[in-house]
Amino acid sequence: MFIVNDIYTQKQEIKKSNFISYICPFSEFEDVHKMLKDEHPKAVHIVWAYRHYNKYFQIVENSSDDGEPKGSSGPPCLDALRGAELIDTCVFVVRYFGGIKLGVGGLVRAYSSSVNLAINAANLIKFEIKDECVFFVPFTLIARFEHYFNKENLEEIQKNFNELGCEYLFKFNKAEFVKFSEFAKLFEMQDFSFLAIPLFAN
């Protein structure tokens, strides 16, 4: 699967209608939707679709025809995202009507091709699932754990010190977690402990 980390846009004209497509990270869905409504007040339709993982790593999908005939625009946009194996990504297609009706088949082709133009222009990044892991390291072991993090090029999301040691928050992919777990279990008799492990480890 793939993600994008920026906004990319393309446009095309089909039978005097202008289609302007945007692809961006799902985290920016609300902001970009509002921006497009503000920037294109005279647009007849702003069609959208998205795919993203929820906190349980289940794929959530949705789309809107925004006034176009049912199934003629939102679903083809969503199908383009699926076809490109994109996740945590959303697309918008702004349409300025040119006076010539395209018919349902024409609309399906127009919207899917508009999304594909944006996908082809985007920098697609390989996606890997990473989930949170929280663990406690006593002061006597912190130096050894910090050495491990540096050696494996791992960077903590957060760390909180208390009177006994440090509580760390990391995001690991599956391979990183398996390797770290093997290392950390050597110290469970010395007061190291996992406080929360990734879902994929259950």
PDB file of C-alpha atoms in Angstrom:
ATOM      1  CA  MET A   1       0.000   0.000   0.000  1.00  0.00           C
ATOM      2  CA  PHE A   2       0.968   3.644  -0.457  1.00  0.00           C
ATOM      3  CA  ILE A   3       0.338   7.071   1.053  1.00  0.00           C
ATOM      4  CA  VAL A   4       0.942  10.675   0.004  1.00  0.00           C
ATOM      5  CA  ASN A   5       2.443  13.304   2.295  1.00  0.00           C
ATOM      6  CA  ASP A   6       1.486  16.466   0.397  1.00  0.00           C
ATOM      7  CA  ILE A   7      -1.305  17.974  -1.730  1.00  0.00           C
ATOM      8  CA  TYR A   8      -1.107  17.383  -5.490  1.00  0.00           C
ATOM      9  CA  THR A   9      -3.494  18.835  -8.062  1.00  0.00           C
ATOM     10  CA  GLN A  10      -4.251  18.381 -11.755  1.00  0.00           C
ATOM     11  CA  LYS A  11      -6.957  19.617 -14.116  1.00  0.00           C
ATOM     12  CA  GLN A  12      -8.552  18.672 -17.393  1.00  0.00           C
ATOM     13  CA  GLU A  13     -11.386  19.866 -19.631  1.00  0.00           C
ATOM     14  CA  ILE A  14     -14.006  17.452 -20.942  1.00  0.00           C
ATOM     15  CA  LYS A  15     -16.750  18.805 -23.223  1.00  0.00           C
ATOM     16  CA  LYS A  16     -16.337  22.315 -21.800  1.00  0.00           C
ATOM     17  CA  SER A  17     -16.570  21.148 -18.170  1.00  0.00           C
ATOM     18  CA  ASN A  18     -13.449  21.774 -16.089  1.00  0.00           C
ATOM     19  CA  PHE A  19     -12.407  19.084 -13.611  1.00  0.00           C
ATOM     20  CA  ILE A  20      -9.785  20.036 -10.989  1.00  0.00           C
ATOM     21  CA  SER A  21      -8.547  17.119  -8.912  1.00  0.00           C
ATOM     22  CA  TYR A  22      -6.698  17.143  -5.593  1.00  0.00           C
ATOM     23  CA  ILE A  23      -5.075  14.295  -3.682  1.00  0.00           C
ATOM     24  CA  CYS A  24      -3.817  14.711  -0.106  1.00  0.00           C
ATOM     25  CA  PRO A  25      -3.296  12.918   3.224  1.00  0.00           C
ATOM     26  CA  PHE A  26      -6.519  11.875   4.956  1.00  0.00           C
ATOM     27  CA  SER A  27      -5.482  13.887   8.037  1.00  0.00           C
ATOM     28  CA  GLU A  28      -6.079  17.045   5.971  1.00  0.00           C
ATOM     29  CA  PHE A  29      -9.531  16.036   4.703  1.00  0.00           C
ATOM     30  CA  GLU A  30     -11.576  18.583   6.662  1.00  0.00           C
ATOM     31  CA  ASP A  31      -9.186  21.501   6.064  1.00  0.00           C
ATOM     32  CA  VAL A  32      -8.856  20.848   2.329  1.00  0.00           C
ATOM     33  CA  HIS A  33     -12.610  20.370   1.920  1.00  0.00           C
ATOM     34  CA  LYS A  34     -13.266  23.733   3.565  1.00  0.00           C
ATOM     35  CA  MET A  35     -10.494  25.390   1.524  1.00  0.00           C
ATOM     36  CA  LEU A  36     -11.972  24.131  -1.741  1.00  0.00           C
ATOM     37  CA  LYS A  37     -15.450  25.350  -0.822  1.00  0.00           C
ATOM     38  CA  ASP A  38     -13.990  28.789  -0.075  1.00  0.00           C
ATOM     39  CA  GLU A  39     -11.808  28.893  -3.208  1.00  0.00           C
ATOM     40  CA  HIS A  40     -14.446  27.558  -5.617  1.00  0.00           C
ATOM     41  CA  PRO A  41     -17.787  29.094  -4.598  1.00  0.00           C
ATOM     42  CA  LYS A  42     -19.060  28.898  -8.203  1.00  0.00           C
ATOM     43  CA  ALA A  43     -18.189  25.225  -8.683  1.00  0.00           C
ATOM     44  CA  VAL A  44     -21.254  23.061  -9.284  1.00  0.00           C
ATOM     45  CA  HIS A  45     -19.849  19.978  -7.502  1.00  0.00           C
ATOM     46  CA  ILE A  46     -17.004  19.096  -5.152  1.00  0.00           C
ATOM     47  CA  VAL A  47     -16.890  15.306  -5.228  1.00  0.00           C
ATOM     48  CA  TRP A  48     -14.711  13.424  -2.728  1.00  0.00           C
ATOM     49  CA  ALA A  49     -13.573   9.996  -1.605  1.00  0.00           C
ATOM     50  CA  TYR A  50     -11.203   8.619   1.031  1.00  0.00           C
ATOM     51  CA  ARG A  51      -9.649   5.450   2.434  1.00  0.00           C
ATOM     52  CA  HIS A  52      -7.963   5.293   5.827  1.00  0.00           C
ATOM     53  CA  TYR A  53      -7.084   2.987   8.699  1.00  0.00           C
ATOM     54  CA  ASN A  54      -8.948   3.405  11.962  1.00  0.00           C
ATOM     55  CA  LYS A  55      -7.238   2.768  15.301  1.00  0.00           C
ATOM     56  CA  TYR A  56      -7.921  -0.973  14.958  1.00  0.00           C
ATOM     57  CA  PHE A  57      -6.228  -1.019  11.512  1.00  0.00           C
ATOM     58  CA  GLN A  58      -9.521  -1.634   9.741  1.00  0.00           C
ATOM     59  CA  ILE A  59      -9.931   0.115   6.379  1.00  0.00           C
ATOM     60  CA  VAL A  60     -12.656   2.792   6.402  1.00  0.00           C
ATOM     61  CA  GLU A  61     -13.920   4.056   3.039  1.00  0.00           C
ATOM     62  CA  ASN A  62     -16.422   6.749   2.065  1.00  0.00           C
ATOM     63  CA  SER A  63     -17.322   8.918  -0.904  1.00  0.00           C
ATOM     64  CA  SER A  64     -19.775  11.623  -1.980  1.00  0.00           C
ATOM     65  CA  ASP A  65     -21.343  12.362  -5.373  1.00  0.00           C
ATOM     66  CA  ASP A  66     -22.155  15.906  -4.148  1.00  0.00           C
ATOM     67  CA  GLY A  67     -25.224  16.270  -6.336  1.00  0.00           C
ATOM     68  CA  GLU A  68     -24.017  14.328  -9.377  1.00  0.00           C
ATOM     69  CA  PRO A  69     -26.170  11.302 -10.391  1.00  0.00           C
ATOM     70  CA  LYS A  70     -25.916   8.565  -7.769  1.00  0.00           C
ATOM     71  CA  GLY A  71     -22.791   6.417  -8.180  1.00  0.00           C
ATOM     72  CA  SER A  72     -21.433   8.426 -11.100  1.00  0.00           C
ATOM     73  CA  SER A  73     -18.621  10.286  -9.350  1.00  0.00           C
ATOM     74  CA  GLY A  74     -17.798   9.454  -5.719  1.00  0.00           C
ATOM     75  CA  PRO A  75     -17.525   5.659  -6.197  1.00  0.00           C
ATOM     76  CA  PRO A  76     -15.305   5.979  -9.321  1.00  0.00           C
ATOM     77  CA  CYS A  77     -12.998   8.269  -7.305  1.00  0.00           C
ATOM     78  CA  LEU A  78     -12.887   5.672  -4.525  1.00  0.00           C
ATOM     79  CA  ASP A  79     -12.186   2.906  -7.055  1.00  0.00           C
ATOM     80  CA  ALA A  80      -9.203   4.911  -8.345  1.00  0.00           C
ATOM     81  CA  LEU A  81      -7.788   5.063  -4.798  1.00  0.00           C
ATOM     82  CA  ARG A  82      -8.276   1.312  -4.414  1.00  0.00           C
ATOM     83  CA  GLY A  83      -6.680   0.636  -7.790  1.00  0.00           C
ATOM     84  CA  ALA A  84      -3.575   2.583  -6.784  1.00  0.00           C
ATOM     85  CA  GLU A  85      -3.489   0.789  -3.388  1.00  0.00           C
ATOM     86  CA  LEU A  86      -3.654   4.103  -1.547  1.00  0.00           C
ATOM     87  CA  ILE A  87      -4.479   4.298   2.161  1.00  0.00           C
ATOM     88  CA  ASP A  88      -4.828   7.220   4.608  1.00  0.00           C
ATOM     89  CA  THR A  89      -5.506   9.309   1.496  1.00  0.00           C
ATOM     90  CA  CYS A  90      -8.373  11.432   0.187  1.00  0.00           C
ATOM     91  CA  VAL A  91      -9.248  12.931  -3.189  1.00  0.00           C
ATOM     92  CA  PHE A  92     -11.448  15.812  -4.289  1.00  0.00           C
ATOM     93  CA  VAL A  93     -12.644  16.691  -7.778  1.00  0.00           C
ATOM     94  CA  VAL A  94     -14.026  20.201  -8.325  1.00  0.00           C
ATOM     95  CA  ARG A  95     -16.287  20.459 -11.375  1.00  0.00           C
ATOM     96  CA  TYR A  96     -17.247  23.600 -13.245  1.00  0.00           C
ATOM     97  CA  PHE A  97     -20.143  22.667 -15.525  1.00  0.00           C
ATOM     98  CA  GLY A  98     -19.639  23.626 -19.168  1.00  0.00           C
ATOM     99  CA  GLY A  99     -23.214  23.235 -20.348  1.00  0.00           C
ATOM    100  CA  ILE A 100     -22.910  19.814 -21.968  1.00  0.00           C
ATOM    101  CA  LYS A 101     -24.272  16.800 -20.074  1.00  0.00           C
ATOM    102  CA  LEU A 102     -21.877  13.860 -20.025  1.00  0.00           C
ATOM    103  CA  GLY A 103     -24.263  11.082 -19.019  1.00  0.00           C
ATOM    104  CA  VAL A 104     -23.540   8.620 -16.236  1.00  0.00           C
ATOM    105  CA  GLY A 105     -20.915   6.716 -18.226  1.00  0.00           C
ATOM    106  CA  GLY A 106     -19.195   9.927 -19.234  1.00  0.00           C
ATOM    107  CA  LEU A 107     -19.176  11.152 -15.644  1.00  0.00           C
ATOM    108  CA  VAL A 108     -17.648   7.875 -14.402  1.00  0.00           C
ATOM    109  CA  ARG A 109     -14.844   8.198 -16.959  1.00  0.00           C
ATOM    110  CA  ALA A 110     -14.350  11.925 -16.267  1.00  0.00           C
ATOM    111  CA  TYR A 111     -14.081  11.564 -12.478  1.00  0.00           C
ATOM    112  CA  SER A 112     -11.951   8.415 -12.472  1.00  0.00           C
ATOM    113  CA  SER A 113      -9.546   9.883 -15.044  1.00  0.00           C
ATOM    114  CA  SER A 114      -9.341  13.146 -13.066  1.00  0.00           C
ATOM    115  CA  VAL A 115      -8.338  11.258  -9.913  1.00  0.00           C
ATOM    116  CA  ASN A 116      -5.840   9.157 -11.841  1.00  0.00           C
ATOM    117  CA  LEU A 117      -4.213  12.330 -13.194  1.00  0.00           C
ATOM    118  CA  ALA A 118      -3.647  13.515  -9.605  1.00  0.00           C
ATOM    119  CA  ILE A 119      -2.404  10.077  -8.512  1.00  0.00           C
ATOM    120  CA  ASN A 120       0.075   9.986 -11.403  1.00  0.00           C
ATOM    121  CA  ALA A 121       1.372  13.434 -10.430  1.00  0.00           C
ATOM    122  CA  ALA A 122       1.767  12.528  -6.743  1.00  0.00           C
ATOM    123  CA  ASN A 123       4.810  11.177  -4.956  1.00  0.00           C
ATOM    124  CA  LEU A 124       3.566   7.840  -3.616  1.00  0.00           C
ATOM    125  CA  ILE A 125       5.280   6.586  -0.479  1.00  0.00           C
ATOM    126  CA  LYS A 126       5.341   2.950   0.623  1.00  0.00           C
ATOM    127  CA  PHE A 127       3.087   2.547   3.656  1.00  0.00           C
ATOM    128  CA  GLU A 128       3.806   0.320   6.624  1.00  0.00           C
ATOM    129  CA  ILE A 129       1.685  -0.188   9.695  1.00  0.00           C
ATOM    130  CA  LYS A 130       3.221   1.202  12.861  1.00  0.00           C
ATOM    131  CA  ASP A 131       1.523   1.001  16.225  1.00  0.00           C
ATOM    132  CA  GLU A 132       2.230   2.439  19.647  1.00  0.00           C
ATOM    133  CA  CYS A 133       4.292   0.652  22.255  1.00  0.00           C
ATOM    134  CA  VAL A 134       4.696   1.969  25.798  1.00  0.00           C
ATOM    135  CA  PHE A 135       7.239   0.556  28.217  1.00  0.00           C
ATOM    136  CA  PHE A 136       9.068   1.410  31.428  1.00  0.00           C
ATOM    137  CA  VAL A 137      12.860   1.368  31.804  1.00  0.00           C
ATOM    138  CA  PRO A 138      14.476   1.798  35.252  1.00  0.00           C
ATOM    139  CA  PHE A 139      17.357   4.271  35.606  1.00  0.00           C
ATOM    140  CA  THR A 140      19.911   1.446  35.821  1.00  0.00           C
ATOM    141  CA  LEU A 141      19.024   0.277  32.295  1.00  0.00           C
ATOM    142  CA  ILE A 142      18.403   3.570  30.476  1.00  0.00           C
ATOM    143  CA  ALA A 143      21.916   3.797  28.996  1.00  0.00           C
ATOM    144  CA  ARG A 144      21.640   0.278  27.527  1.00  0.00           C
ATOM    145  CA  PHE A 145      18.233   0.980  26.032  1.00  0.00           C
ATOM    146  CA  GLU A 146      19.302   4.359  24.606  1.00  0.00           C
ATOM    147  CA  HIS A 147      22.271   2.608  22.989  1.00  0.00           C
ATOM    148  CA  TYR A 148      19.865   0.107  21.407  1.00  0.00           C
ATOM    149  CA  PHE A 149      17.600   2.901  20.097  1.00  0.00           C
ATOM    150  CA  ASN A 150      20.567   4.691  18.513  1.00  0.00           C
ATOM    151  CA  LYS A 151      21.962   1.490  16.998  1.00  0.00           C
ATOM    152  CA  GLU A 152      18.577   0.602  15.448  1.00  0.00           C
ATOM    153  CA  ASN A 153      17.811   4.204  14.360  1.00  0.00           C
ATOM    154  CA  LEU A 154      14.650   4.303  16.491  1.00  0.00           C
ATOM    155  CA  GLU A 155      13.299   7.608  17.747  1.00  0.00           C
ATOM    156  CA  GLU A 156      10.878   7.911  20.628  1.00  0.00           C
ATOM    157  CA  ILE A 157       7.584   9.765  20.259  1.00  0.00           C
ATOM    158  CA  GLN A 158       7.562  10.699  23.923  1.00  0.00           C
ATOM    159  CA  LYS A 159       9.372   9.971  27.171  1.00  0.00           C
ATOM    160  CA  ASN A 160       8.425  10.808  30.747  1.00  0.00           C
ATOM    161  CA  PHE A 161      10.797  10.496  33.686  1.00  0.00           C
ATOM    162  CA  ASN A 162       9.683   9.670  37.225  1.00  0.00           C
ATOM    163  CA  GLU A 163      11.526   8.840  40.444  1.00  0.00           C
ATOM    164  CA  LEU A 164      12.201   5.236  39.301  1.00  0.00           C
ATOM    165  CA  GLY A 165      13.091   5.605  35.634  1.00  0.00           C
ATOM    166  CA  CYS A 166      11.536   6.543  32.312  1.00  0.00           C
ATOM    167  CA  GLU A 167       8.320   5.658  30.507  1.00  0.00           C
ATOM    168  CA  TYR A 168       8.816   5.601  26.722  1.00  0.00           C
ATOM    169  CA  LEU A 169       6.364   5.795  23.844  1.00  0.00           C
ATOM    170  CA  PHE A 170       7.517   4.480  20.456  1.00  0.00           C
ATOM    171  CA  LYS A 171       5.813   3.517  17.219  1.00  0.00           C
ATOM    172  CA  PHE A 172       7.104   0.223  15.836  1.00  0.00           C
ATOM    173  CA  ASN A 173       6.388  -1.738  12.700  1.00  0.00           C
ATOM    174  CA  LYS A 174       6.072  -5.496  13.182  1.00  0.00           C
ATOM    175  CA  ALA A 175       9.723  -6.317  12.474  1.00  0.00           C
ATOM    176  CA  GLU A 176      10.973  -3.521  14.751  1.00  0.00           C
ATOM    177  CA  PHE A 177       8.720  -4.673  17.589  1.00  0.00           C
ATOM    178  CA  VAL A 178       9.745  -8.338  17.301  1.00  0.00           C
ATOM    179  CA  LYS A 179      13.434  -7.386  17.443  1.00  0.00           C
ATOM    180  CA  PHE A 180      12.944  -4.924  20.305  1.00  0.00           C
ATOM    181  CA  SER A 181      10.841  -7.419  22.253  1.00  0.00           C
ATOM    182  CA  GLU A 182      13.626 -10.011  22.054  1.00  0.00           C
ATOM    183  CA  PHE A 183      16.109  -7.443  23.346  1.00  0.00           C
ATOM    184  CA  ALA A 184      13.838  -6.100  26.103  1.00  0.00           C
ATOM    185  CA  LYS A 185      12.838  -9.490  27.520  1.00  0.00           C
ATOM    186  CA  LEU A 186      16.421  -9.986  28.659  1.00  0.00           C
ATOM    187  CA  PHE A 187      15.751  -7.267  31.246  1.00  0.00           C
ATOM    188  CA  GLU A 188      12.308  -8.208  32.565  1.00  0.00           C
ATOM    189  CA  MET A 189      13.887  -9.509  35.790  1.00  0.00           C
ATOM    190  CA  GLN A 190      15.498  -6.086  36.243  1.00  0.00           C
ATOM    191  CA  ASP A 191      12.203  -4.153  36.403  1.00  0.00           C
ATOM    192  CA  PHE A 192      11.768  -3.452  32.695  1.00  0.00           C
ATOM    193  CA  SER A 193       8.073  -3.794  31.766  1.00  0.00           C
ATOM    194  CA  PHE A 194       5.757  -3.347  28.796  1.00  0.00           C
ATOM    195  CA  LEU A 195       2.802  -1.070  29.587  1.00  0.00           C
ATOM    196  CA  ALA A 196       1.065  -1.248  26.183  1.00  0.00           C
ATOM    197  CA  ILE A 197       1.995  -3.326  23.158  1.00  0.00           C
ATOM    198  CA  PRO A 198       0.976  -2.955  19.475  1.00  0.00           C
ATOM    199  CA  LEU A 199      -2.296  -4.532  18.356  1.00  0.00           C
ATOM    200  CA  PHE A 200      -0.465  -6.717  15.871  1.00  0.00           C
ATOM    201  CA  ALA A 201       1.502  -8.271  18.736  1.00  0.00           C
ATOM    202  CA  ASN A 202      -1.620  -9.755  20.331  1.00  0.00           C
TER     203      ASN A 202
END
